[in-house]
Coordinates of N, CA and C in Angstrom, one line a residue:
A160 N -13.5 -24.1 -10.0 CA -13.7 -24.9 -8.6 C -12.3 -24.8 -8.0
D161 N -12.3 -25.0 -6.7 CA -11.1 -24.9 -5.8 C -10.2 -26.2 -6.2
P162 N -8.9 -26.0 -6.3 CA -8.1 -27.2 -6.6 C -8.1 -28.1 -5.5
L163 N -8.1 -27.7 -4.2 CA -8.1 -28.6 -3.0 C -9.4 -29.3 -3.1
E164 N -10.5 -28.8 -3.3 CA -11.7 -29.5 -3.3 C -11.8 -30.5 -4.4
A165 N -11.1 -30.2 -5.6 CA -11.2 -31.1 -6.7 C -10.3 -32.4 -6.3
I166 N -9.1 -32.2 -5.7 CA -8.2 -33.2 -5.4 C -9.1 -34.2 -4.3
M167 N -9.6 -33.4 -3.3 CA -10.3 -34.2 -2.3 C -11.5 -35.0 -2.8
W168 N -12.1 -34.5 -3.8 CA -13.3 -35.2 -4.3 C -12.8 -36.4 -5.3
L169 N -11.6 -36.2 -5.9 CA -11.2 -37.3 -6.8 C -10.6 -38.4 -6.0
T170 N -10.0 -38.1 -4.9 CA -9.4 -39.1 -4.1 C -10.2 -39.7 -3.0
S171 N -11.4 -39.3 -2.9 CA -12.3 -39.9 -1.9 C -12.9 -41.2 -2.5
V172 N -13.2 -42.1 -1.6 CA -14.0 -43.3 -1.9 C -15.3 -43.1 -1.6
G173 N -16.2 -43.1 -2.6 CA -17.7 -42.8 -2.5 C -17.9 -41.4 -2.3
E174 N -18.7 -41.0 -1.4 CA -19.1 -39.5 -1.1 C -17.9 -39.0 -0.3
P175 N -17.5 -37.7 -0.5 CA -16.3 -37.1 0.3 C -16.8 -37.1 1.8
G176 N -15.9 -37.2 2.7 CA -16.2 -37.3 4.0 C -16.4 -35.9 4.7
Q177 N -16.2 -35.9 6.1 CA -16.4 -34.7 6.9 C -15.3 -33.7 6.6
L178 N -14.1 -34.2 6.3 CA -13.0 -33.2 6.0 C -13.4 -32.4 4.9
Y179 N -13.9 -33.0 3.8 CA -14.3 -32.1 2.6 C -15.3 -31.2 3.0
D180 N -16.4 -31.5 3.7 CA -17.3 -30.6 4.1 C -16.8 -29.4 5.0
T181 N -15.8 -29.8 5.8 CA -15.3 -28.7 6.7 C -14.4 -27.7 5.8
V182 N -13.6 -28.2 4.9 CA -12.8 -27.4 4.1 C -13.8 -26.5 3.2
K183 N -14.7 -27.1 2.7 CA -15.7 -26.4 1.8 C -16.4 -25.2 2.7
S184 N -16.9 -25.6 3.9 CA -17.6 -24.6 4.6 C -16.5 -23.4 5.0
L185 N -15.5 -23.8 5.4 CA -14.4 -22.7 5.8 C -14.1 -21.9 4.6
R186 N -14.0 -22.4 3.5 CA -13.7 -21.6 2.3 C -14.9 -20.7 1.9
E187 N -16.0 -21.2 2.1 CA -17.1 -20.4 1.7 C -17.4 -19.3 2.7
A188 N -17.0 -19.6 4.0 CA -17.2 -18.5 5.0 C -16.2 -17.5 4.8
R189 N -14.8 -17.8 4.4 CA -13.8 -16.9 4.1 C -14.3 -16.0 2.9
G190 N -14.8 -16.6 1.9 CA -15.4 -15.9 0.6 C -16.4 -14.9 1.0
R191 N -17.2 -15.2 1.9 CA -18.2 -14.3 2.4 C -17.7 -13.1 3.2
R192 N -16.6 -13.4 4.0 CA -16.0 -12.4 4.8 C -15.2 -11.3 3.9
L193 N -14.5 -12.1 3.0 CA -13.7 -11.2 2.1 C -14.6 -10.3 1.2
G194 N -15.7 -10.9 0.8 CA -16.7 -10.2 -0.1 C -17.3 -9.0 0.6
A195 N -17.6 -9.2 2.0 CA -18.2 -8.1 2.7 C -17.1 -7.0 2.9
L196 N -15.9 -7.4 3.2 CA -14.9 -6.4 3.4 C -14.6 -5.6 2.3
Q197 N -14.6 -6.2 1.0 CA -14.2 -5.6 -0.1 C -15.4 -4.5 -0.6
R198 N -16.6 -5.0 -0.1 CA -17.8 -4.0 -0.5 C -17.6 -2.8 0.3
K199 N -17.1 -2.9 1.5 CA -17.2 -1.7 2.5 C -16.1 -0.8 2.4
L200 N -14.8 -1.3 2.1 CA -13.7 -0.4 2.1 C -13.4 0.4 1.0
P201 N -13.6 0.2 -0.3 CA -13.3 1.0 -1.3 C -13.7 2.5 -1.2
P202 N -14.9 2.9 -0.8 CA -15.1 4.3 -0.5 C -14.2 4.9 0.7
T203 N -13.9 4.1 1.7 CA -13.0 4.5 2.7 C -11.6 4.7 2.1
H204 N -11.2 3.9 1.2 CA -9.8 3.9 0.7 C -9.8 5.3 -0.2
F205 N -10.8 5.4 -1.0 CA -10.8 6.5 -1.9 C -10.8 7.9 -1.0
G206 N -11.7 7.9 0.1 CA -11.7 9.0 0.9 C -10.3 9.4 1.5
L207 N -9.6 8.3 1.9 CA -8.3 8.5 2.6 C -7.3 9.0 1.5
L208 N -7.4 8.4 0.4 CA -6.4 8.8 -0.8 C -6.7 10.3 -1.1
A209 N -8.0 10.7 -1.2 CA -8.3 12.0 -1.5 C -7.8 13.0 -0.6
T210 N -8.0 12.6 0.8 CA -7.4 13.4 1.9 C -6.0 13.7 1.8
L211 N -5.2 12.5 1.5 CA -3.8 12.6 1.4 C -3.4 13.5 0.2
G212 N -4.1 13.4 -0.9 CA -3.8 14.2 -2.1 C -4.1 15.6 -1.7
F213 N -5.1 16.0 -1.0 CA -5.4 17.4 -0.6 C -4.3 17.9 0.4
L214 N -3.9 17.2 1.2 CA -2.9 17.5 2.2 C -1.5 17.8 1.4
V215 N -1.2 17.0 0.5 CA 0.0 17.2 -0.2 C -0.1 18.5 -1.0
L216 N -1.2 18.7 -1.6 CA -1.3 20.0 -2.5 C -1.4 21.1 -1.7
L217 N -1.9 21.1 -0.4 CA -1.9 22.2 0.5 C -0.5 22.5 1.1
V218 N 0.3 21.4 1.5 CA 1.5 21.7 2.1 C 2.6 21.9 1.2
F219 N 2.7 21.5 0.0 CA 3.7 21.7 -1.1 C 4.1 23.2 -1.3
P220 N 3.0 24.0 -1.5 CA 3.4 25.5 -1.9 C 3.9 26.2 -0.6
L221 N 3.5 25.7 0.6 CA 4.1 26.3 1.8 C 5.5 25.9 1.9
L222 N 5.9 24.6 1.8 CA 7.2 24.2 1.9 C 8.1 24.8 0.7
A223 N 7.6 25.0 -0.4 CA 8.4 25.6 -1.5 C 8.6 27.0 -1.1
A224 N 7.6 27.8 -0.6 CA 7.8 29.1 -0.3 C 8.9 29.2 1.0
A225 N 8.7 28.4 1.9 CA 9.7 28.4 3.1 C 11.1 28.1 2.6
T226 N 11.3 27.1 1.7 CA 12.5 26.8 1.3 C 13.2 28.0 0.5
G227 N 12.3 28.5 -0.4 CA 12.9 29.6 -1.2 C 13.3 30.9 -0.3
A228 N 12.6 31.0 0.7 CA 12.9 32.2 1.5 C 14.2 31.9 2.4
A229 N 14.3 30.6 2.8 CA 15.4 30.2 3.6 C 16.8 30.1 2.8
V230 N 16.6 29.8 1.5 CA 17.8 29.7 0.6 C 17.9 30.9 -0.3
A231 N 18.1 32.1 0.3 CA 18.2 33.3 -0.5 C 19.7 33.2 -1.0
P232 N 19.9 33.8 -2.2 CA 21.3 33.8 -2.7 C 22.3 34.5 -1.9
E233 N 22.0 35.6 -1.2 CA 22.8 36.4 -0.5 C 23.2 35.7 0.9
D234 N 22.5 34.5 1.3 CA 22.8 33.7 2.4 C 24.1 32.8 2.2
G235 N 24.3 32.5 1.1 CA 25.4 31.6 0.8 C 25.1 30.2 0.9
L236 N 23.8 29.8 1.2 CA 23.5 28.4 1.5 C 23.6 27.5 0.3
I237 N 23.4 28.2 -0.9 CA 23.4 27.4 -2.1 C 24.8 26.9 -2.5
Q238 N 25.8 27.8 -2.1 CA 27.2 27.6 -2.3 C 27.8 26.3 -1.5
V239 N 27.0 25.8 -0.6 CA 27.6 24.7 0.3 C 28.1 23.5 -0.7
Q240 N 27.2 23.2 -1.8 CA 27.6 22.2 -2.6 C 28.4 22.7 -3.9
A241 N 28.6 23.9 -4.0 CA 29.3 24.5 -5.2 C 30.8 24.0 -5.2
V242 N 31.4 24.0 -6.4 CA 32.9 23.7 -6.5 C 33.6 24.9 -6.4
R243 N 34.5 25.0 -5.3 CA 35.2 26.3 -5.2 C 36.5 26.0 -5.8
P244 N 37.2 27.1 -6.3 CA 38.6 27.0 -6.7 C 39.5 26.7 -5.7
P245 N 40.6 26.0 -6.0 CA 41.6 25.8 -4.9 C 42.1 27.1 -4.3
A246 N 42.5 27.0 -3.0 CA 42.9 28.2 -2.3 C 44.4 28.4 -2.8
S247 N 44.8 29.5 -2.8 CA 46.2 30.0 -3.1 C 47.1 29.5 -2.1
P248 N 48.3 29.2 -2.5 CA 49.3 28.6 -1.5 C 49.7 29.9 -0.6
I249 N 50.0 29.6 0.7 CA 50.4 30.6 1.5 C 51.9 31.0 1.1
E250 N 52.2 32.2 1.0 CA 53.5 32.7 0.6 C 54.4 33.0 1.7

């Protein structure tokens, strides 16, 4: 049972009043709305997740091929982060 409903039931004198009925009806309506939402969305969520996974698998090889072509060893782009020996002093 709901803790708020239990407190309201225990602290009421006689039968719980209109506030108890209002809280109970609001929580029941909320439960129905959430239940309806949870029944409808999982297929949509899995569809979006599958679409995202497909796009990642489709784009990854293209990006890897483009990066490999752009960073060819003869271009010197890989040496940007390389440690170079100190330059010789000017004589």
